[in-house]
Short mmCIF file of C-alpha atoms and ligand atoms in Angstrom, two decimals:
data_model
loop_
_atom_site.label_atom_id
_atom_site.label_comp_id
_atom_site.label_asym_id
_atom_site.label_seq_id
_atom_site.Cartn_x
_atom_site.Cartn_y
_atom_site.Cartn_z
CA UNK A 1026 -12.86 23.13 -9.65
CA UNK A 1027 -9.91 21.80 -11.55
CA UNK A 1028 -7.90 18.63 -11.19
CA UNK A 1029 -3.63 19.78 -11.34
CA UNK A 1030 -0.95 17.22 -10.69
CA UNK A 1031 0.18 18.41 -7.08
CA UNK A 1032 4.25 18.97 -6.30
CA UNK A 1033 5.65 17.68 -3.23
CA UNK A 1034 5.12 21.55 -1.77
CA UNK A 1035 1.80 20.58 -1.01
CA UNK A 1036 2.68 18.01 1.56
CA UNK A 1037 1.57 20.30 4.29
CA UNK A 1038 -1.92 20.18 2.21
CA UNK A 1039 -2.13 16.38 1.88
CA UNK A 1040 -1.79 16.11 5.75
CA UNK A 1041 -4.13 18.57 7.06
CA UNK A 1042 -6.97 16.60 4.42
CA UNK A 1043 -5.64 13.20 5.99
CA UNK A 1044 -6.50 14.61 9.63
CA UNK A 1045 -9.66 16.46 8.21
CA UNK A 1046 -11.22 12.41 7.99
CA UNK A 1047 -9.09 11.45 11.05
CA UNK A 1048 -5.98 9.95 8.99
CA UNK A 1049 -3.13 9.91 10.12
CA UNK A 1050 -0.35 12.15 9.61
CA UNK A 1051 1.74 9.90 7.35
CA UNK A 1052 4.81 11.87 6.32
CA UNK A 1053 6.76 9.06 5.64
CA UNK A 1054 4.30 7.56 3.17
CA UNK A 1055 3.24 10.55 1.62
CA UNK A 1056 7.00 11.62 0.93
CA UNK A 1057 7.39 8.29 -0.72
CA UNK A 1058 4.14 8.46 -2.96
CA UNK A 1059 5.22 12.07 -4.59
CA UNK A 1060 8.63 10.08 -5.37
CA UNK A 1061 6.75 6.95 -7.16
CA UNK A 1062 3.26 8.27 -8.06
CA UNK A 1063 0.88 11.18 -9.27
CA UNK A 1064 -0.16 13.02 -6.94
CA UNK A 1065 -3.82 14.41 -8.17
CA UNK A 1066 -5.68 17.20 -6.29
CA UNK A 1067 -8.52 19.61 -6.23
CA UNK A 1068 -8.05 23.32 -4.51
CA UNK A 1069 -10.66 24.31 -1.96
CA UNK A 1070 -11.09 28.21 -2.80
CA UNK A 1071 -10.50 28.50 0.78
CA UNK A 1072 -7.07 27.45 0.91
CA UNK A 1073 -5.53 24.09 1.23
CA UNK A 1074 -7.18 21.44 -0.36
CA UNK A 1075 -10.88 19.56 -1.18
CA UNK A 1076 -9.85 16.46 -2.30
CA UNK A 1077 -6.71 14.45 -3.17
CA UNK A 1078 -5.97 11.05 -4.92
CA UNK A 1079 -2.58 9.08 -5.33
CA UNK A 1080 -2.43 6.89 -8.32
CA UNK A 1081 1.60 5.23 -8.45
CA UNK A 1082 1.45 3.58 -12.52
CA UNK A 1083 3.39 0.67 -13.57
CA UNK A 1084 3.91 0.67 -17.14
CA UNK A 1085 0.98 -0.01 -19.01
CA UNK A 1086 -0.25 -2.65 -17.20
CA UNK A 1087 -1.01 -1.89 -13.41
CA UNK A 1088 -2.31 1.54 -11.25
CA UNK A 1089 -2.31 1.47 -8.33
CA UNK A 1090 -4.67 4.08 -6.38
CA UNK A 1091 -4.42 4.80 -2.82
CA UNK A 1092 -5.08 8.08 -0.56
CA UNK A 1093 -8.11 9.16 -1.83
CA UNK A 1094 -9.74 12.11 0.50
CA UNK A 1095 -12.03 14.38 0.09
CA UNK A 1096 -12.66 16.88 3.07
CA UNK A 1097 -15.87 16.43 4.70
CA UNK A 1098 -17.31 19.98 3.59
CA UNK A 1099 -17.04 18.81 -0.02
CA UNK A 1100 -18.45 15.63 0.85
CA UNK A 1101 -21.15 13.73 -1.74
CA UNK A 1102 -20.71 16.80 -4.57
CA UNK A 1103 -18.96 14.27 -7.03
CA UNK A 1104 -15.41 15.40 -6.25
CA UNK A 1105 -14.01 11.67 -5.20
CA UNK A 1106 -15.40 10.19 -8.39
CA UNK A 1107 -14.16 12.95 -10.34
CA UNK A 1108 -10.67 12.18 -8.92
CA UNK A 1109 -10.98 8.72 -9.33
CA UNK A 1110 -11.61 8.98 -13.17
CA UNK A 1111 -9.45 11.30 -13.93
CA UNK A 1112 -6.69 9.22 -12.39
CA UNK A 1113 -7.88 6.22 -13.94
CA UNK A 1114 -7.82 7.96 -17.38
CA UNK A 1115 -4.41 9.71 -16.96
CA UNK A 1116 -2.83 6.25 -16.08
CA UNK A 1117 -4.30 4.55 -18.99
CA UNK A 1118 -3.58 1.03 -17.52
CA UNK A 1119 -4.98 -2.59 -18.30
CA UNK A 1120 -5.95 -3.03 -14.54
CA UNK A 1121 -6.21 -0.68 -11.58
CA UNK A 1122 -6.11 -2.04 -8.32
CA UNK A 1123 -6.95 -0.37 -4.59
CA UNK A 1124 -7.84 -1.07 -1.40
CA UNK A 1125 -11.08 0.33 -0.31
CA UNK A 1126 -12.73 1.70 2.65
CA UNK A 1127 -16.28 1.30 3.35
CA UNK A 1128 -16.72 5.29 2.01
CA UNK A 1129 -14.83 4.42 -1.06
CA UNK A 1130 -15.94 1.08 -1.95
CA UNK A 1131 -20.00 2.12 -3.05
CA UNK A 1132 -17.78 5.15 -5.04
CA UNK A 1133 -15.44 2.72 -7.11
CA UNK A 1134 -18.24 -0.46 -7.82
CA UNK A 1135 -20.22 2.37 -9.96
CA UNK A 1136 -16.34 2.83 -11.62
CA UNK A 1137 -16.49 -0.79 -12.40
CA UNK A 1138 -14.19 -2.20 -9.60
CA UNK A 1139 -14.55 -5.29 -8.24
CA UNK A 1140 -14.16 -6.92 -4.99
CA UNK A 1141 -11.10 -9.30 -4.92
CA UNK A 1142 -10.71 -10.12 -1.56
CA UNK A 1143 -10.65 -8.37 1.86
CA UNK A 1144 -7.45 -7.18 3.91
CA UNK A 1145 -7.08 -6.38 7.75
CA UNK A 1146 -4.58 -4.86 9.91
CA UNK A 1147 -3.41 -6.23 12.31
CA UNK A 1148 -1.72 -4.09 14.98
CA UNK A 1149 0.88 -5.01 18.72
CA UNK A 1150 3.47 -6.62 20.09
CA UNK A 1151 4.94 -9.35 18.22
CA UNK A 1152 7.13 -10.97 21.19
CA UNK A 1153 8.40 -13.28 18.59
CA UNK A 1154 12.44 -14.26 18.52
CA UNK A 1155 13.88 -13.88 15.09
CA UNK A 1156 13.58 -16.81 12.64
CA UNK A 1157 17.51 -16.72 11.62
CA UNK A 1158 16.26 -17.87 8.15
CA UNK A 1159 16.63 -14.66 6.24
CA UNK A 1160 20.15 -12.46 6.47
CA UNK A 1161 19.91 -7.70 6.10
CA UNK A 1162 20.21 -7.23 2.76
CA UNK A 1163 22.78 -5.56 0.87
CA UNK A 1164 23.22 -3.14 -2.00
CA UNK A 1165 24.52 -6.09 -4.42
CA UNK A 1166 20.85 -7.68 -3.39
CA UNK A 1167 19.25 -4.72 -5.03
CA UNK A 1168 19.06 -6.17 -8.92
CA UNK A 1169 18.18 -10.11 -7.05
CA UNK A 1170 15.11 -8.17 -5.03
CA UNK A 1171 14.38 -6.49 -8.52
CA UNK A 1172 14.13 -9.83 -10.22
CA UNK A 1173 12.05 -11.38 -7.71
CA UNK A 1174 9.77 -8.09 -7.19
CA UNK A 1175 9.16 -8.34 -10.99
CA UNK A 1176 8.32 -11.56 -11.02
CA UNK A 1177 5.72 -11.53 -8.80
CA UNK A 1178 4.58 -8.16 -9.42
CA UNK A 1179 4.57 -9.19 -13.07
CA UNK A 1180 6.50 -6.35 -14.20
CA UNK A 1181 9.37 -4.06 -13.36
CA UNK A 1182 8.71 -1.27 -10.45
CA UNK A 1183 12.17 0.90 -11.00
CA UNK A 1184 11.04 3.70 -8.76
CA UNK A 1185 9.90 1.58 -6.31
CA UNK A 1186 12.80 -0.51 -5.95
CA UNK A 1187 15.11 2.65 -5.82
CA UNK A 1188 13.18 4.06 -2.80
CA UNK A 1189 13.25 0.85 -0.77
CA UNK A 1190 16.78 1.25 0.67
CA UNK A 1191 15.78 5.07 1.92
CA UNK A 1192 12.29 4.52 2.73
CA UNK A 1193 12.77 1.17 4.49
CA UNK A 1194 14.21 1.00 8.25
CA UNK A 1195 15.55 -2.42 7.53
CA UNK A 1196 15.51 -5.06 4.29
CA UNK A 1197 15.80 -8.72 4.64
CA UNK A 1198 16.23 -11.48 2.32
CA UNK A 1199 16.06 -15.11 1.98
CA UNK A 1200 18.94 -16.99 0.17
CA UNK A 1201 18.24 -20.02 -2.19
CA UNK A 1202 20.30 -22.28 -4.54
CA UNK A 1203 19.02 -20.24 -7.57
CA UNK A 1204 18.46 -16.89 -6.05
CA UNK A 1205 16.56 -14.98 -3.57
CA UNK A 1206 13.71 -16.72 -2.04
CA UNK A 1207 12.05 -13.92 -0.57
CA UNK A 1208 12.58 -10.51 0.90
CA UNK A 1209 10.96 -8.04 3.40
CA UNK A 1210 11.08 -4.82 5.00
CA UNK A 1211 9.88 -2.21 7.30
CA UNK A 1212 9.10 1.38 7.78
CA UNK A 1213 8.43 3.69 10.34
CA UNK A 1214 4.85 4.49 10.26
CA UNK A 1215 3.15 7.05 12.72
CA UNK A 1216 2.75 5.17 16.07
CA UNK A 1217 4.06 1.88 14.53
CA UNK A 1218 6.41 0.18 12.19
CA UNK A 1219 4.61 -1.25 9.46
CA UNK A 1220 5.83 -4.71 8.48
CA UNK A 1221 5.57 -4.13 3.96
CA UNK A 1222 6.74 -5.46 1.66
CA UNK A 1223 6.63 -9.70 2.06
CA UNK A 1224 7.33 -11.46 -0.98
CA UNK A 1225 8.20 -15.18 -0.53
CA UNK A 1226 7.90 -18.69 -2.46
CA UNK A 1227 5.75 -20.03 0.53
CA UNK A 1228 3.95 -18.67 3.67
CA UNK A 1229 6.39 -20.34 5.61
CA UNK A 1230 9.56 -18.18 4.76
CA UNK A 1231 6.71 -15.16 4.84
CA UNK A 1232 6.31 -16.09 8.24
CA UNK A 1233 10.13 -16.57 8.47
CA UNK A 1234 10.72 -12.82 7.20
CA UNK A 1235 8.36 -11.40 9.63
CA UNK A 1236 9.67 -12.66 12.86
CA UNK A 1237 13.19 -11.64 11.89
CA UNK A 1238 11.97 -8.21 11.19
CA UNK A 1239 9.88 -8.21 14.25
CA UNK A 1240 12.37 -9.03 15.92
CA UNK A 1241 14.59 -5.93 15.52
CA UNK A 1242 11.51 -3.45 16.08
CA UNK A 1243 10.55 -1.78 19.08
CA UNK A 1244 7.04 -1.01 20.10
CA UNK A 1245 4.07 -1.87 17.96
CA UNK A 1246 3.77 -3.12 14.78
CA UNK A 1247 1.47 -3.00 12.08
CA UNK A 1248 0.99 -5.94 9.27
CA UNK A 1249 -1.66 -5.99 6.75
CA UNK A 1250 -2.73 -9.17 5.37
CA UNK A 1251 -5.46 -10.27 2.71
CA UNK A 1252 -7.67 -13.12 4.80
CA UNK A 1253 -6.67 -15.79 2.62
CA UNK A 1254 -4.02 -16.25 3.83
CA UNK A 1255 -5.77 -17.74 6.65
CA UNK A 1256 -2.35 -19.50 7.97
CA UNK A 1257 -0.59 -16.63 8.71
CA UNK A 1258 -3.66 -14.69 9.92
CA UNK A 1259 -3.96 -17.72 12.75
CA UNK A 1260 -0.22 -17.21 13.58
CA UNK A 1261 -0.65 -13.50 13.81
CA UNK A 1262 -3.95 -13.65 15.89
CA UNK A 1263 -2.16 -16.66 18.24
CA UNK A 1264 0.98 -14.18 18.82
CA UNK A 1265 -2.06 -11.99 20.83
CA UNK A 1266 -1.84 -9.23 18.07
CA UNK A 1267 -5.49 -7.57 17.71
CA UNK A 1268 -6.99 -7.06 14.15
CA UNK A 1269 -7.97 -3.72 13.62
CA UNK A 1270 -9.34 -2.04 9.97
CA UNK A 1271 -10.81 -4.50 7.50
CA UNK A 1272 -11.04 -3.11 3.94
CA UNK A 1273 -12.02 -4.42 0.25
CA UNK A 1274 -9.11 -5.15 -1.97
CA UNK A 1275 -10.41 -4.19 -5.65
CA UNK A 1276 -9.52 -4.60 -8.84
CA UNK A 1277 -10.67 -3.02 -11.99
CA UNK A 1278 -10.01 -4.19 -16.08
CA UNK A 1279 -7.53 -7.55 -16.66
CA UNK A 1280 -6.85 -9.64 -13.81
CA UNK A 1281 -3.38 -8.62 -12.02
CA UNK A 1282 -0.73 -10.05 -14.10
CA UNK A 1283 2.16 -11.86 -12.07
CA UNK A 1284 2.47 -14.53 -9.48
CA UNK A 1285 0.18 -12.62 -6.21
CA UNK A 1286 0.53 -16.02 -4.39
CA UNK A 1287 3.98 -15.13 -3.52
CA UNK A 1288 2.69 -11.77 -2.84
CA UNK A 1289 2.07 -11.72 1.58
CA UNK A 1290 1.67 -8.30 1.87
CA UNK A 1291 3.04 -4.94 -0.14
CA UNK A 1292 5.08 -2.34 0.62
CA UNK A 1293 2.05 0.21 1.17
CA UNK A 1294 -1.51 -0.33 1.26
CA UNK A 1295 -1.32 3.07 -0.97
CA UNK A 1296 1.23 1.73 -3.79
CA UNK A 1297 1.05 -2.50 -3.45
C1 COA B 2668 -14.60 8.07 -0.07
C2 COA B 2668 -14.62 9.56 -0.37
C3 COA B 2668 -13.28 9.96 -0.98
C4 COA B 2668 -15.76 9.83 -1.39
O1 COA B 2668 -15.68 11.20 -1.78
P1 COA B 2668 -16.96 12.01 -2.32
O2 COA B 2668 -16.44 13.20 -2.98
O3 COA B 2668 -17.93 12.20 -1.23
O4 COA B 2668 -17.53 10.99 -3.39
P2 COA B 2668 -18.69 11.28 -4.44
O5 COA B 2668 -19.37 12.57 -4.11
O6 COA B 2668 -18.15 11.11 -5.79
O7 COA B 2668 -19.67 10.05 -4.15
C5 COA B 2668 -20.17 9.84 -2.84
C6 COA B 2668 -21.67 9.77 -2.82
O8 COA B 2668 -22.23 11.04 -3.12
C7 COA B 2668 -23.18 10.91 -4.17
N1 COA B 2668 -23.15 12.17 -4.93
C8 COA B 2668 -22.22 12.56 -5.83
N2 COA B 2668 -22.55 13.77 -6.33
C9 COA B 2668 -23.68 14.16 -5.70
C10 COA B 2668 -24.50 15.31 -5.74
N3 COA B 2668 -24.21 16.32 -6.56
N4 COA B 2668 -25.57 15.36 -4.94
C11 COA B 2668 -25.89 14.36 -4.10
N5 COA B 2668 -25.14 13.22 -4.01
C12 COA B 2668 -24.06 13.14 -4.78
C13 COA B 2668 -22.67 9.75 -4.96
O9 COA B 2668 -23.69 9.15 -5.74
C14 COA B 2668 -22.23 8.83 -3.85
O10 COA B 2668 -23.37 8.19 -3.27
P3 COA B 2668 -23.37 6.81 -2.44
O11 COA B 2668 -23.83 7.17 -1.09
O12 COA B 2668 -24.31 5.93 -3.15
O13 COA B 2668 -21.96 6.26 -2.45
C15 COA B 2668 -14.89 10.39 0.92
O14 COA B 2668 -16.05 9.89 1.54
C16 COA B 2668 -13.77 10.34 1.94
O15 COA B 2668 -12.80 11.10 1.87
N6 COA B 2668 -13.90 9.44 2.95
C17 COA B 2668 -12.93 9.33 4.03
C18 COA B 2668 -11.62 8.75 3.56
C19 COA B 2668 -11.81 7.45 2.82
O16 COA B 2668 -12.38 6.51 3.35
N7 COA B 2668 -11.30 7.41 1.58
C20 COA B 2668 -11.42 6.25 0.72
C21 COA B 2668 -10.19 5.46 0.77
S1 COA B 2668 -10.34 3.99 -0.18
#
């Protein structure tokens, strides 16, 4: 069974995997990750597909993997570490970094991942009036968000940043003396809006950025946050918002370059 680089054709495939291990139907997410990243898959002889892995590259230095499903008749043959390496290999990167489920997580420690840290979502009703500290952004923010993004990220994420004005329902930012101090969005997410990307110089405008974008958003919303970040977690859990998923952030070769501790959450749990 061969591993081929999958076209955004097999979207259709991708979802009926996703809802094969009761994923969601993410059409949204999975139209952005053929537009950013590699799309790696294996073809079950039987149409559609056994297994599928996202890996979205940044330069040399980061991958990050995400989506990785394998359908539960091919379960425990080897196809999810097969996937796993051979995305690992094609990407060539200093570091790799995912988030892992309990399935995944035994898979990549015998890959040499590590644990970093652990991340829940957190899923409801805000009911939280907007901040007024951050203003929409604009197209002449765009190379301001890139220079902050970079900084942080610790390098530059072209594709990403062109997808964020289409793939985003709304983009805020945070004005200082010497250039952006943070920005935000959202995106519609199946059920939800998910509350991704939040880069800011302190929890404080994080928290800032959220309630502003919260506050334009009907129905629920979703926000993922690593559990070190125990201030904001406490202000999320006090607004009555339930924590759902908890999952292993891991990280494999050199330490994440950047500054992370500006990092609050990013854009997809799939991508960072
Ligand atoms: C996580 C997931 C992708 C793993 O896929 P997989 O193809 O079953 O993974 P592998 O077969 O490579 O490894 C799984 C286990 O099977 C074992 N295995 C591999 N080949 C085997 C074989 N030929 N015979 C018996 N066992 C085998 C592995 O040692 C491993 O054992 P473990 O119980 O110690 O972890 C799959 O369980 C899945 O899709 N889960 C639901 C979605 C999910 O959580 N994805 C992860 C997101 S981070």
């Amino acid at each position: 069974m061969s591993i081929n680089r999958l076209g955004a054709d097999r979207l259709a495939d991708c979802l009926a995997l996703a809802e094969s291990r009761e994923w969601l139907r993410q059409e949204h997410l999975w139209r952005l990750l053929f537009e950013i990243g590699d799309v790696y898959g294996i073809d079950d002889a039987d149409g559609g597909l056994a297994g599928v892995v996202v890996s979205t590259q940044y330069g040399n230095e980061v991958a990050a993997i995400g989506m990785m499903l394998v359908a539960p008749s091919y379960a425990r043959q080897g196809l999810g570490t097969r996937l796993m390496t051979h995305a690992l290999q094609a990407a060539g990167t200093a570091s790799a970094w995912l988030v892992a489920t309990e399935y995944g997580r035994p898979v990549y420690e015998r890959l040499a991942f590590r644990a970093v840290g652990e991340k829940s979502q957190f899923i409801g009703d805000f009911g939280t009036s907007a901040s007024g500290v951050s203003r929409p952004a604009s197209t002449e923010d765009m190379p301001e968000i890139a220079r902050l993004d970079a900084e942080i990220f610790g390098m530059s994420r072209p594709k990403v940043l062109a997808q964020l004005p289409t793939f985003c329902t709304s983009l805020r930012v945070i004005d200082g003396p010497a250039g952006l101090r943070g920005y935000a969005g959202s995106w519609p997410n199946v059920g939800n809006t998910v509350i991704g990307p939040v880069l800011a110089e302190n929890p404080q405008l994080a928290q800032a950025l959220i309630e502003d974008l919260a506050a334009e958003i009907d129905g629920p919303i979703r926000l993922d946050l690593t559990l070190e970040q125990q201030g904001l977690v406490d202000w999320v859990e006090s607004l009555g918002v339930q924590r759902g998923a908890t999952t292993t952030v891991m990280v494999r070769g050199e330490p994440l370059p950047g500054d992370r501790k500006r990092l609050f959450t990013g854009l997809t749990s799939a991508s960072g």
